[in-house]
Short mmCIF file of C-alpha atoms and ligand atoms in Angstrom, two decimals:
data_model
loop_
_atom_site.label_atom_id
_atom_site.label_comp_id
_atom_site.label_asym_id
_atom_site.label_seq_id
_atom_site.Cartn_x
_atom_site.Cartn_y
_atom_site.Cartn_z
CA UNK A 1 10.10 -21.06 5.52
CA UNK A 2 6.56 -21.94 4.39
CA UNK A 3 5.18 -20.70 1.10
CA UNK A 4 1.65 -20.89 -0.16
CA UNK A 5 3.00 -21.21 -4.07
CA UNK A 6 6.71 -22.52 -4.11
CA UNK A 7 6.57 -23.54 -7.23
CA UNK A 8 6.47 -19.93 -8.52
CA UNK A 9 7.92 -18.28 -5.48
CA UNK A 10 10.90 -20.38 -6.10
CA UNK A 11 11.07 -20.53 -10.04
CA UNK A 12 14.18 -19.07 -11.00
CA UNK A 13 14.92 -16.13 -12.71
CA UNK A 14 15.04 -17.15 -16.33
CA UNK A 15 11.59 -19.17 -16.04
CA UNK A 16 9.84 -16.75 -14.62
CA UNK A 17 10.69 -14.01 -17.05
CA UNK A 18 9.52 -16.63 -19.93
CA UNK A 19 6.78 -17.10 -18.42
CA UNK A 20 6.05 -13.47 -17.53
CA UNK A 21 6.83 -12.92 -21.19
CA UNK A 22 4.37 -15.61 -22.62
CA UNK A 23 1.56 -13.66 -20.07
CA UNK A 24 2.30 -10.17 -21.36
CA UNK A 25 2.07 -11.34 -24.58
CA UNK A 26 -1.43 -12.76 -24.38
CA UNK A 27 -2.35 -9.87 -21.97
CA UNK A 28 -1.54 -6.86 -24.54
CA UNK A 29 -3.26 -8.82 -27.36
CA UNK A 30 -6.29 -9.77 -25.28
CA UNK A 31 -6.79 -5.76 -24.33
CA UNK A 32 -6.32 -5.13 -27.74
CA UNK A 33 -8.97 -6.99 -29.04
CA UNK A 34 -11.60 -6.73 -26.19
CA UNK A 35 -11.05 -3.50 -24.26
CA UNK A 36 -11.31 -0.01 -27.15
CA UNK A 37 -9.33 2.33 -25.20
CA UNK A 38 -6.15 -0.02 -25.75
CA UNK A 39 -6.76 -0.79 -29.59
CA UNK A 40 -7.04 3.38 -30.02
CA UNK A 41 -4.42 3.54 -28.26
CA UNK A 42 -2.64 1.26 -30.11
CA UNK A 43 -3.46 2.17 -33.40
CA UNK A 44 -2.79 5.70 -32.73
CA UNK A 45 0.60 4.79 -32.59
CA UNK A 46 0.70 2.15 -34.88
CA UNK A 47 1.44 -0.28 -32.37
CA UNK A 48 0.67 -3.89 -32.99
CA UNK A 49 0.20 -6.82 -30.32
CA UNK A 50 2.68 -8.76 -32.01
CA UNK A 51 4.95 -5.91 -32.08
CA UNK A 52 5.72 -7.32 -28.41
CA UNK A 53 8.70 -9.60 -28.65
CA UNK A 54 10.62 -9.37 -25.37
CA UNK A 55 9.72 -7.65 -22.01
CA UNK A 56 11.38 -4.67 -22.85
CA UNK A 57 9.20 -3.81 -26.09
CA UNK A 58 6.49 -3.23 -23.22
CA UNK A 59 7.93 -0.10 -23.09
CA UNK A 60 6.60 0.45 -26.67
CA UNK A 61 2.99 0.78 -25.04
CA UNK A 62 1.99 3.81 -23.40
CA UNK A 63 0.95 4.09 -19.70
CA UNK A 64 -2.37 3.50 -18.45
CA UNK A 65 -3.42 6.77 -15.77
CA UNK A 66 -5.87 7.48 -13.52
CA UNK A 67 -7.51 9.87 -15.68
CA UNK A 68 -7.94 6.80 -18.05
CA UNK A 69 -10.34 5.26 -15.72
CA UNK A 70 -12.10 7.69 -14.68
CA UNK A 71 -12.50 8.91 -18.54
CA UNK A 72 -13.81 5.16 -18.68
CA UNK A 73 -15.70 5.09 -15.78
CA UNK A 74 -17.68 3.02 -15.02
CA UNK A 75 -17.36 -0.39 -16.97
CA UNK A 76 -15.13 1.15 -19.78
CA UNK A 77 -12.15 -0.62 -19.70
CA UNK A 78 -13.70 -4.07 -19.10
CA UNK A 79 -12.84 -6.88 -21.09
CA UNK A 80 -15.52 -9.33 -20.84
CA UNK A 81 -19.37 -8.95 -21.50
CA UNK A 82 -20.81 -7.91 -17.80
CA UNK A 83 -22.37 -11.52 -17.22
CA UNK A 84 -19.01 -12.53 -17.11
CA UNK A 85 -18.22 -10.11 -14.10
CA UNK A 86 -18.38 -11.26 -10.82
CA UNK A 87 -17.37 -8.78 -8.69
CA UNK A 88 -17.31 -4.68 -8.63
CA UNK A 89 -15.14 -3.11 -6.01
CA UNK A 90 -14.02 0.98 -5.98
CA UNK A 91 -11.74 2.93 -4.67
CA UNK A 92 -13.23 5.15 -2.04
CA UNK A 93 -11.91 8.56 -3.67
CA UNK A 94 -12.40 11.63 -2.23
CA UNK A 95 -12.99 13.60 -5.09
CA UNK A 96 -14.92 12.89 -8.23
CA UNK A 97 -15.52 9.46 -9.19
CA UNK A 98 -14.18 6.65 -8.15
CA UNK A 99 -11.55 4.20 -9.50
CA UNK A 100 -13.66 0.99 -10.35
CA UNK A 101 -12.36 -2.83 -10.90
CA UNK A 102 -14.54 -5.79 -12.12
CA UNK A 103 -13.44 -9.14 -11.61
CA UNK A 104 -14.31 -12.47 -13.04
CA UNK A 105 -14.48 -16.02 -11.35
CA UNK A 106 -10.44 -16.22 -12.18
CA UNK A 107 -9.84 -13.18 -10.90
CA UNK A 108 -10.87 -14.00 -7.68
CA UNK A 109 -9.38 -16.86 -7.72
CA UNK A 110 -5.96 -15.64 -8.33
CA UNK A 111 -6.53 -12.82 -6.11
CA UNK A 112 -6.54 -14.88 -3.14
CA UNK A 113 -3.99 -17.24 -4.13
CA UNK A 114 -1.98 -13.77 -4.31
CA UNK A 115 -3.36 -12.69 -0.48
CA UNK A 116 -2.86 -16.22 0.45
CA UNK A 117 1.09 -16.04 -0.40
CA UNK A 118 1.34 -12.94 1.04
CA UNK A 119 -0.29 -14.41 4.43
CA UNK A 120 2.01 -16.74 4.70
CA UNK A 121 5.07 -15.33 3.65
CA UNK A 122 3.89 -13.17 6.96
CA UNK A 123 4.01 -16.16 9.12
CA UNK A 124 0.55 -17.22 8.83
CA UNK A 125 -0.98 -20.47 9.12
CA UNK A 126 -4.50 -22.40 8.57
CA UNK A 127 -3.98 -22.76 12.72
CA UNK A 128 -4.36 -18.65 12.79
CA UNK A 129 -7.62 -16.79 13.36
CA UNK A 130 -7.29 -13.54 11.44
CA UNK A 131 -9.29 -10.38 13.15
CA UNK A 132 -10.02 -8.08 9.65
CA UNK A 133 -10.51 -4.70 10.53
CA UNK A 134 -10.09 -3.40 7.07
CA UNK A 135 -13.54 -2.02 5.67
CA UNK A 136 -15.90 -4.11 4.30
CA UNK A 137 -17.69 -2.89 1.26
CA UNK A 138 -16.58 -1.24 -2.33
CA UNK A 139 -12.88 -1.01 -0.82
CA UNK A 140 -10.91 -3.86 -2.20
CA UNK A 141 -9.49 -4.62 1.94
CA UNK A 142 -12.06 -6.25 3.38
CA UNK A 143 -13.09 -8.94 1.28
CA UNK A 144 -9.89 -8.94 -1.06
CA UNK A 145 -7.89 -10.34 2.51
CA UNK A 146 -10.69 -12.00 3.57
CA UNK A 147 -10.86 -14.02 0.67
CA UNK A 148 -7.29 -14.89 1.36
CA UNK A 149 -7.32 -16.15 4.64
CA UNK A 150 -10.00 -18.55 3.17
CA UNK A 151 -8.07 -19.61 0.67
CA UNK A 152 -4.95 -19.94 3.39
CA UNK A 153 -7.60 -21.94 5.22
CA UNK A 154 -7.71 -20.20 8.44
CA UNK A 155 -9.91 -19.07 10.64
CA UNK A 156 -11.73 -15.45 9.56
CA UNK A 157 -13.07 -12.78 11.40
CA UNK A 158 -14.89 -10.15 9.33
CA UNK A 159 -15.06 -7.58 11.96
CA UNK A 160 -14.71 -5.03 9.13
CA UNK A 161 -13.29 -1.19 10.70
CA UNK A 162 -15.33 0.93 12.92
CA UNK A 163 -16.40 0.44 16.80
CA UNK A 164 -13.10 0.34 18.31
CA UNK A 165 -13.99 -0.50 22.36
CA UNK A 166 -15.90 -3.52 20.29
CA UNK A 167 -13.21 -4.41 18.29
CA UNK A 168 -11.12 -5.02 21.30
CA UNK A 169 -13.67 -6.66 22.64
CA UNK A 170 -13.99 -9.31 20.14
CA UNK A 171 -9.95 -9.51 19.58
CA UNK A 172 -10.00 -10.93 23.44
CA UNK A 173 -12.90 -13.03 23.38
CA UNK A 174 -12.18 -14.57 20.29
CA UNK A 175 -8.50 -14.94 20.94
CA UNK A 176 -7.58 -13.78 17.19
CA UNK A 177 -3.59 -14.52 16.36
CA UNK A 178 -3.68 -11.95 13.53
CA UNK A 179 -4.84 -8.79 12.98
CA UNK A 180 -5.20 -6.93 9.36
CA UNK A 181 -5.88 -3.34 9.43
CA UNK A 182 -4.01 -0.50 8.12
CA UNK A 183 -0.77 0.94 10.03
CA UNK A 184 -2.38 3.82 11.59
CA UNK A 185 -5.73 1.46 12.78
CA UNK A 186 -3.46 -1.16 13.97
CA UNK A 187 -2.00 1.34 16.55
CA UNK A 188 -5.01 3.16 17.54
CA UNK A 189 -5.97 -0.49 18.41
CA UNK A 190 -2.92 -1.24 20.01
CA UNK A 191 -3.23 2.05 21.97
CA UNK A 192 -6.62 1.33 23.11
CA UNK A 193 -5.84 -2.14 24.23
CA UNK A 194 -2.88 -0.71 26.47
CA UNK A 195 -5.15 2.19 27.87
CA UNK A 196 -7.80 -0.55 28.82
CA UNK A 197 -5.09 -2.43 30.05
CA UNK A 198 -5.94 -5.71 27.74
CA UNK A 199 -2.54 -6.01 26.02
CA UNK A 200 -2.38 -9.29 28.04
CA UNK A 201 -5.18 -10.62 27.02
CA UNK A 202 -4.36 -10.44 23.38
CA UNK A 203 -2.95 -13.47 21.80
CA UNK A 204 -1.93 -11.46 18.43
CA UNK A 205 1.35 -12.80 17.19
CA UNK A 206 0.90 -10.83 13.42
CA UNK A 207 -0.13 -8.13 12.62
CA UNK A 208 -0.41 -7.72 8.80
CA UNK A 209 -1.07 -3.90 7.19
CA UNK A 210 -1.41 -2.20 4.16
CA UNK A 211 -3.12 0.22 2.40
CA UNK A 212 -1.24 3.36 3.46
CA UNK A 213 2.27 3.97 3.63
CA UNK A 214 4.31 3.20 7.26
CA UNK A 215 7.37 3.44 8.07
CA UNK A 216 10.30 1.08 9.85
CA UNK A 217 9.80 3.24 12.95
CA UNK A 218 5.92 2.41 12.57
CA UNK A 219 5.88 -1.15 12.69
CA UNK A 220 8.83 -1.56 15.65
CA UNK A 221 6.90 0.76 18.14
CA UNK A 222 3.54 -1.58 17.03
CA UNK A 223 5.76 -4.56 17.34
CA UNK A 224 6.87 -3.33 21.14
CA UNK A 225 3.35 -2.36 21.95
CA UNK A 226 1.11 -5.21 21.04
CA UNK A 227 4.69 -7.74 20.56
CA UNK A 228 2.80 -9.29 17.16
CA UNK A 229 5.29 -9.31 14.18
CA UNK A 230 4.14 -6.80 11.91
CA UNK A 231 4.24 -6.99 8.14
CA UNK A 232 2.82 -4.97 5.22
CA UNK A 233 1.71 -5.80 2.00
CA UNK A 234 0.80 -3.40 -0.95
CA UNK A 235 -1.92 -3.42 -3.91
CA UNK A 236 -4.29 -1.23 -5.41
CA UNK A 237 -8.05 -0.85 -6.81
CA UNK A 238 -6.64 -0.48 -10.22
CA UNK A 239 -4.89 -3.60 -10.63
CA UNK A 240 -7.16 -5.62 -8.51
CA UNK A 241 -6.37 -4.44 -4.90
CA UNK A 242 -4.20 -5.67 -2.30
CA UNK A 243 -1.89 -8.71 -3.62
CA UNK A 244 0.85 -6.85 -5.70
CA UNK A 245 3.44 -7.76 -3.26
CA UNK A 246 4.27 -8.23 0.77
CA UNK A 247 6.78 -8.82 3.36
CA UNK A 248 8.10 -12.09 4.31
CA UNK A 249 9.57 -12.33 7.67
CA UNK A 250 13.08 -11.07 6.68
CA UNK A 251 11.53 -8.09 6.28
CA UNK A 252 13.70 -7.29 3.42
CA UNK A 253 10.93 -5.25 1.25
CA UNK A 254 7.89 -6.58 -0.37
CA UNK A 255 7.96 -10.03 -2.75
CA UNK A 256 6.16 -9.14 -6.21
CA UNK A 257 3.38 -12.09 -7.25
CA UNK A 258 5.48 -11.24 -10.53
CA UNK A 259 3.83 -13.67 -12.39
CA UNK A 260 0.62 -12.20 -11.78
CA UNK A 261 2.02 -8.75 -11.65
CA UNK A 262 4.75 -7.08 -14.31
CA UNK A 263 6.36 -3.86 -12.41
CA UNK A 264 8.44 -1.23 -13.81
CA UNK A 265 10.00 1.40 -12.12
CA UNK A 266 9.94 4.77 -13.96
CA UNK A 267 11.35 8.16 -13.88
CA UNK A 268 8.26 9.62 -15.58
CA UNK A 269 9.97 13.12 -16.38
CA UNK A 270 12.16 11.59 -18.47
CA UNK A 271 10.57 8.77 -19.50
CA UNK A 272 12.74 5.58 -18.48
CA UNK A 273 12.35 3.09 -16.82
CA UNK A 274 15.08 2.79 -14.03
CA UNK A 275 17.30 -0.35 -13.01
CA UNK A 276 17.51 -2.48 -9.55
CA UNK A 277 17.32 -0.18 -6.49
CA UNK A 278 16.84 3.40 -8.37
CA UNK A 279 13.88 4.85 -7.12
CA UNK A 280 10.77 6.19 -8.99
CA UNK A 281 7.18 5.67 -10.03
CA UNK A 282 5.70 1.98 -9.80
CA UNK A 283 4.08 0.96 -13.19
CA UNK A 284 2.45 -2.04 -12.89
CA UNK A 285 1.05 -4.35 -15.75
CA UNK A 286 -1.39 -7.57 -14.75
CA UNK A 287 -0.55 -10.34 -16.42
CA UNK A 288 -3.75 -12.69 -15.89
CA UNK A 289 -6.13 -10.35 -15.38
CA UNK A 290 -9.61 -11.41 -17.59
CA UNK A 291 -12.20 -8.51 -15.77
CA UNK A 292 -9.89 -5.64 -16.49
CA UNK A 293 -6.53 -5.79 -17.84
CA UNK A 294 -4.57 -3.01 -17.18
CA UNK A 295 -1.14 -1.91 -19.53
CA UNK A 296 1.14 0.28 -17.43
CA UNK A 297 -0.72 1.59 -14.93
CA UNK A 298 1.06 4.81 -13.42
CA UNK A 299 0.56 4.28 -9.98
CA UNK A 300 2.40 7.70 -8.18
CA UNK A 301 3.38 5.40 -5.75
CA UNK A 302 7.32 5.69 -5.52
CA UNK A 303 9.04 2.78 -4.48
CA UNK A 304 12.33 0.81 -6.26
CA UNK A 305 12.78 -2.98 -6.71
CA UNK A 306 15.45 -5.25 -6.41
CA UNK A 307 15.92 -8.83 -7.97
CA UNK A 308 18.17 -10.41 -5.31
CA UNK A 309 16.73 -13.78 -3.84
CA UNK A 310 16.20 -13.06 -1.00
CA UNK A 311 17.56 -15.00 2.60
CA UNK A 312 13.88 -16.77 2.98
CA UNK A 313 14.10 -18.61 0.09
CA UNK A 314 11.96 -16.86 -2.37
CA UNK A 315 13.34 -15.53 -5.97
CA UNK A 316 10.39 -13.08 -6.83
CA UNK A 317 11.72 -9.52 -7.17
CA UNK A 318 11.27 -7.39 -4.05
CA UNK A 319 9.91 -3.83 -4.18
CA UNK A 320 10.74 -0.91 -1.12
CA UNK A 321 8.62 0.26 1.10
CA UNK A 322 6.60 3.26 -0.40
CA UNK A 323 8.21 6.51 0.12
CA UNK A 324 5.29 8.05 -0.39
CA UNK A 325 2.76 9.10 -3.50
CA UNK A 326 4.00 11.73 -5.82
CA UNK A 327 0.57 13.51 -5.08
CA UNK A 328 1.88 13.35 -1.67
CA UNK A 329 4.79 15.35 -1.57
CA UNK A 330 4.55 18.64 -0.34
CA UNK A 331 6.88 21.02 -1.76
CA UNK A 332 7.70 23.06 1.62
CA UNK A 333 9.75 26.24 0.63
CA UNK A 334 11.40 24.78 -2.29
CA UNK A 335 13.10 21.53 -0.06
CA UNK A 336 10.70 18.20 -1.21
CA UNK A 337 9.35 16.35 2.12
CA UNK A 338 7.38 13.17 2.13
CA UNK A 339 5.12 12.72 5.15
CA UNK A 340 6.66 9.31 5.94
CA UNK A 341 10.10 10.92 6.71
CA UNK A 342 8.17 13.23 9.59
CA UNK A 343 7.21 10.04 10.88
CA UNK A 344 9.68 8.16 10.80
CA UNK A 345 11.59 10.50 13.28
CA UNK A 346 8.15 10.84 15.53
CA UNK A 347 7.80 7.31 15.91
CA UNK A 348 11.77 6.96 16.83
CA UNK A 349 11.11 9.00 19.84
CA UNK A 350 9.29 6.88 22.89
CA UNK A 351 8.57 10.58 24.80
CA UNK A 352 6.01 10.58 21.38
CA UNK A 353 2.53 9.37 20.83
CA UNK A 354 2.24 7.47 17.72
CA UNK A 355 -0.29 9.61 16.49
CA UNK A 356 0.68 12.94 14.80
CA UNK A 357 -0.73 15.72 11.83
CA UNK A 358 0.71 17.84 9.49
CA UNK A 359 -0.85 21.15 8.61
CA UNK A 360 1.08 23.06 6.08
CA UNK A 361 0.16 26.63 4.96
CA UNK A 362 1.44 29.72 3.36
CA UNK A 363 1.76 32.75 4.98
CA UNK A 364 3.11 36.37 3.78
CA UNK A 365 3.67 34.24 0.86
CA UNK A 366 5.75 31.85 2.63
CA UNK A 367 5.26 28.26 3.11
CA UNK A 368 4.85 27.21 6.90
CA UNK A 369 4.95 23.17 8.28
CA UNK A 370 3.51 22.37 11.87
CA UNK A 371 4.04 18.71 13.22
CA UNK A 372 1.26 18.02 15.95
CA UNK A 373 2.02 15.12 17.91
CA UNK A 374 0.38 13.51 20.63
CA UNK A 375 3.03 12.78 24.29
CA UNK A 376 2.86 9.91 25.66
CA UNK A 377 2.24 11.49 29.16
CA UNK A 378 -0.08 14.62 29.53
CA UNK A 379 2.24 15.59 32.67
CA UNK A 380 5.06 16.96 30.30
CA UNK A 381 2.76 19.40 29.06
CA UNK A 382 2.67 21.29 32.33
CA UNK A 383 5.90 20.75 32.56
CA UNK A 384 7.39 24.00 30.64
CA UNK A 385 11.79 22.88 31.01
CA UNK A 386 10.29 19.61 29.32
CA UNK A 387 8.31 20.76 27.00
CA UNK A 388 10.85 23.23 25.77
CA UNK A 389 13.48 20.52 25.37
CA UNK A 390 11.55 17.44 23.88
CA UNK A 391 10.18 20.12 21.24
CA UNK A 392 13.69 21.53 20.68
CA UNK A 393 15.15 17.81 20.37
CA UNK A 394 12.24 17.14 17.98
CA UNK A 395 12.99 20.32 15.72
CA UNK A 396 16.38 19.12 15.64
CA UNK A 397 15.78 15.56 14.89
CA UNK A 398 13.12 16.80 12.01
CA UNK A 399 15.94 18.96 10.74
CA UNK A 400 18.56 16.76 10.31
CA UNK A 401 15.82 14.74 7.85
CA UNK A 402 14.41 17.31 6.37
CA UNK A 403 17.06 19.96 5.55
CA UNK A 404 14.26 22.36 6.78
CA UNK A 405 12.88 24.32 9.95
CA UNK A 406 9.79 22.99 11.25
CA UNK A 407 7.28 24.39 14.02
CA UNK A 408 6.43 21.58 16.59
CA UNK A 409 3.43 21.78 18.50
CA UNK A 410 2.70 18.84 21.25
CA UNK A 411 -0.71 17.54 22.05
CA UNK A 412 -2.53 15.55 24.87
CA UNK A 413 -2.61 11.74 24.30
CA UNK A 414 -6.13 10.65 22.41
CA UNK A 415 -6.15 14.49 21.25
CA UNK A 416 -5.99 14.13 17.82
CA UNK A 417 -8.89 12.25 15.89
CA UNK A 418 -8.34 8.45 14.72
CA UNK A 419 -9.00 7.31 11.40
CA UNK A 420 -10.94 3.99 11.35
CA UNK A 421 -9.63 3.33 7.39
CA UNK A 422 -7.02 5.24 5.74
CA UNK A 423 -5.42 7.92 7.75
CA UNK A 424 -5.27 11.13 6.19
CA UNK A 425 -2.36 12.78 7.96
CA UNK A 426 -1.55 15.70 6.69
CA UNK A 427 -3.58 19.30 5.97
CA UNK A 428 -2.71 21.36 3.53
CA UNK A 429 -4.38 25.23 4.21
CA UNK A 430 -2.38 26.43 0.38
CA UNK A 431 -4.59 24.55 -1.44
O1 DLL B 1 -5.42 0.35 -0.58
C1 DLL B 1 -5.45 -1.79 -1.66
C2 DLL B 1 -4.94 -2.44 -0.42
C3 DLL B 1 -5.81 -2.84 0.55
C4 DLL B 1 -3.59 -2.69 -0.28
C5 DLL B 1 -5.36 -3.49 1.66
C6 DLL B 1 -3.10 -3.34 0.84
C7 DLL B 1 -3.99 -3.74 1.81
P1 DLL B 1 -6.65 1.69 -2.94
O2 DLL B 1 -7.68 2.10 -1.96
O3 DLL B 1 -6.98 1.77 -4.39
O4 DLL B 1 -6.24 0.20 -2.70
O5 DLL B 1 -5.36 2.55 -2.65
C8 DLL B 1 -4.17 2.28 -3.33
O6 DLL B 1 -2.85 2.98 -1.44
O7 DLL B 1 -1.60 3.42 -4.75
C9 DLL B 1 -0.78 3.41 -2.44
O8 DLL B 1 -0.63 4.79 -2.59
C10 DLL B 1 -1.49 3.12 -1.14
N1 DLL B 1 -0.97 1.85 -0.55
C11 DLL B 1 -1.51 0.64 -0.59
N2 DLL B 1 -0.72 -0.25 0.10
C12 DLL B 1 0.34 0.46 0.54
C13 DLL B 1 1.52 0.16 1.29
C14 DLL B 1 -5.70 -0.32 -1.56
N3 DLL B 1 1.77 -1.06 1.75
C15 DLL B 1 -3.06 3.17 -2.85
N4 DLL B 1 2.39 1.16 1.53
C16 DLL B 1 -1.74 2.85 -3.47
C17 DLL B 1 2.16 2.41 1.07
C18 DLL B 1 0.18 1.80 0.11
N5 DLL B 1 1.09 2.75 0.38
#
């Protein structure tokens, strides 16, 4: 199996937590000294760089939130005089303001050496031509991959999102082999192409996603529509963007560029940080970061890691696909659900559409869930026996996951509206 960095991909265990160790080192003393935020909150505590003699005494330093940036906003938390900066990118956030990174020269550097890794632990070579329909712009997709497939030295496309009959267009004519976009665009692609009857056309053998959480379900019924291998890969604005870790082609969870990245998993109630394969909050650390360090940066995203090398080759540490954000949960009647277990039961079922909502809301004080999903064939709504029984076998199904009674409503196909970004899947009326 080809790697873009074997030397570190392949380091073994011992090495790579010296050399982790030598980069946390310098990182904590550099934020320290350059960015005020840390040295308060250092001193506060009378915490000391040098206080930092092992991995484990970085749980000495407290986490870095969300709050902390936006308290800092905008250039805050930077580390180097602006005319060092070479690059701004945001987070698109809905409310408020946005999460912003700054990156020098060496950031960018390393941040496509990161993409590039990731590329082609996909599968990826300089032979492919990569179609990016990730947007373009503050959003650290676009150009973050883009940069990557550079680096990889194969062919880019920087279609950016939007202008779907277009992008289809332009996947055909320019016969790309690889398509990055996130899940949910991927397969409104897909869909389109098989409603316009193009599918043959296409000569997409990978598909590589990220930016929103899919499931197993999600990438088989991509991988049986458009037959491209799909792979995800995970990152955010905070720590630099997309990079933090991706599939190879085992499939076998996402490798960690751990010596670029230093990730915890916590149980943030009770403040500890968990072993191989328990499951809690990702807390991530850069370790060469110069534009904006970042000590333990509570992510939400919940995930678990394990340290097994794994059957392509590679020794980095491996994280889980995201169950979901802990923003994300929705507390339905007392019994947690995560949107990503809903869909992985709708995307089991080929009667379904692979495009669905969630609207939760409370009424006479009680929580209600609705799953609208889009049929694959508008016929079975007509069709009253049918409808009846896919919606009962979809209640069940649902149940059996959720521990929980859910009201199923089905749609036309191409009923519900597509996201061209990040898909924003459920509604909650509560709040
Ligand atoms: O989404 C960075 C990115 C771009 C990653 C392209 C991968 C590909 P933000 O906009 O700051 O950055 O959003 C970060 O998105 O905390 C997760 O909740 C979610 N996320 C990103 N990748 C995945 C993934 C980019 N593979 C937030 N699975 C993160 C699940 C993901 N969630």
């Amino acid at each position: 199996m080809k790697m873009f960095s074997p030397e570190i991909e392949t380091l073994d265990r011992k090495t790579l937590r010296e050399l982790q160790l030598e980069r946390l080192k310098h990182t904590v003393r550099y934020a320290y000294e350059n960015v005020p935020m840390y040295r308060r909150r250092f001193d506060e505590i009378g915490l000391k760089p040098e206080h930092i003699q092992t991995l484990k005494d970085i749980e000495l330093i407290p986490y870095t939130t969300k709050d902390d940036l936006r308290d800092n906003y905008p250039f805050g938390l930077f580390a180097v005089p602006m005319k060092k900066i070479v690059r701004l990118h945001a987070s698109s956030g809905t409310t408020g303001k946005p999460v912003v990174g700054g990156y020098t020269r060496a950031d960018l550097d390393n941040w496509s050496t990161c993409i590039a890794r990731i590329l082609t632990m996909a599968g990826a070579t300089d032979e492919d031509i990569f179609h990016v329909a990730f947007g373009y712009g503050l959003f650290t997709g676009g150009f973050g991959l883009h940069y990557g497939v550079e680096k990889l030295g194969a062919t880019v496309v920087p279609v950016s999102s939007g202008n779907t009959d277009r992008q289809i267009m332009l996947l055909k004519d320019f016969g790309a082999t690889a398509l990055i976009a996130t899940p949910s665009y991927a397969m409104y692609l897909a869909e389109t192409a098989r409603q316009k009857g193009v599918l043959d056309d296409l000569k997409l053998r990978l598909v590589c996603m990220g930016a929103e959480a899919s499931t197993a379900e999600m990438h088989e019924a991509l991988h049986k529509i458009l037959g491209a291998f799909p792979t995800e890969n995970y990152g955010l604005t905070e720590v630099g963007g997309p990079g933090v870790s991706g599939e190879c082609r085992e499939k076998a969870g996402m490798h960690i560029n751990e010596d670029m990245y230093y990730c915890e998993v916590v149980d943030i109630p009770h403040n500890k940080v968990l072993g191989e394969g328990e499951q809690g909050e990702m807390v991530i650390t850069t370790l060469v970061k110069e534009g904006m360090p970042i000590l333990r940066y509570r992510t939400k995203d919940i995930t678990s890691v394990t340290y097994e090398p794994c059957k392509c080759g590679r020794t980095t540490a491996r994280m889980s696909r995201v169950v979901g954000r802990t923003d994300d949960m929705l507390i339905i009647r007392g019994v947690n659900v995560f949107p990503s277990q809903i869909e992985s039961v709708l995307m089991g079922m080929d009667e379904l559409g692979k495009t669905y909502e969630i609207v939760v809301d409370r009424v006479n004080y009680m929580d209600t869930i609705e799953v609208r999903v889009e049929v694959v064939d508008a016929s079975l709504l007509t069709d009253y026996s049918q409808l009846e029984a896919l919606v009962a076998k979809i209640k069940h199904n649902l149940r059996t996951v959720l521990q929980l009674d859910v009201k199923v409503k089905l749609v036309e196909p191409f009923s519900i509206k597509r996201a061209e970004g990040k898909v924003k899947r459920v509604i909650d009326l509560r709040k």
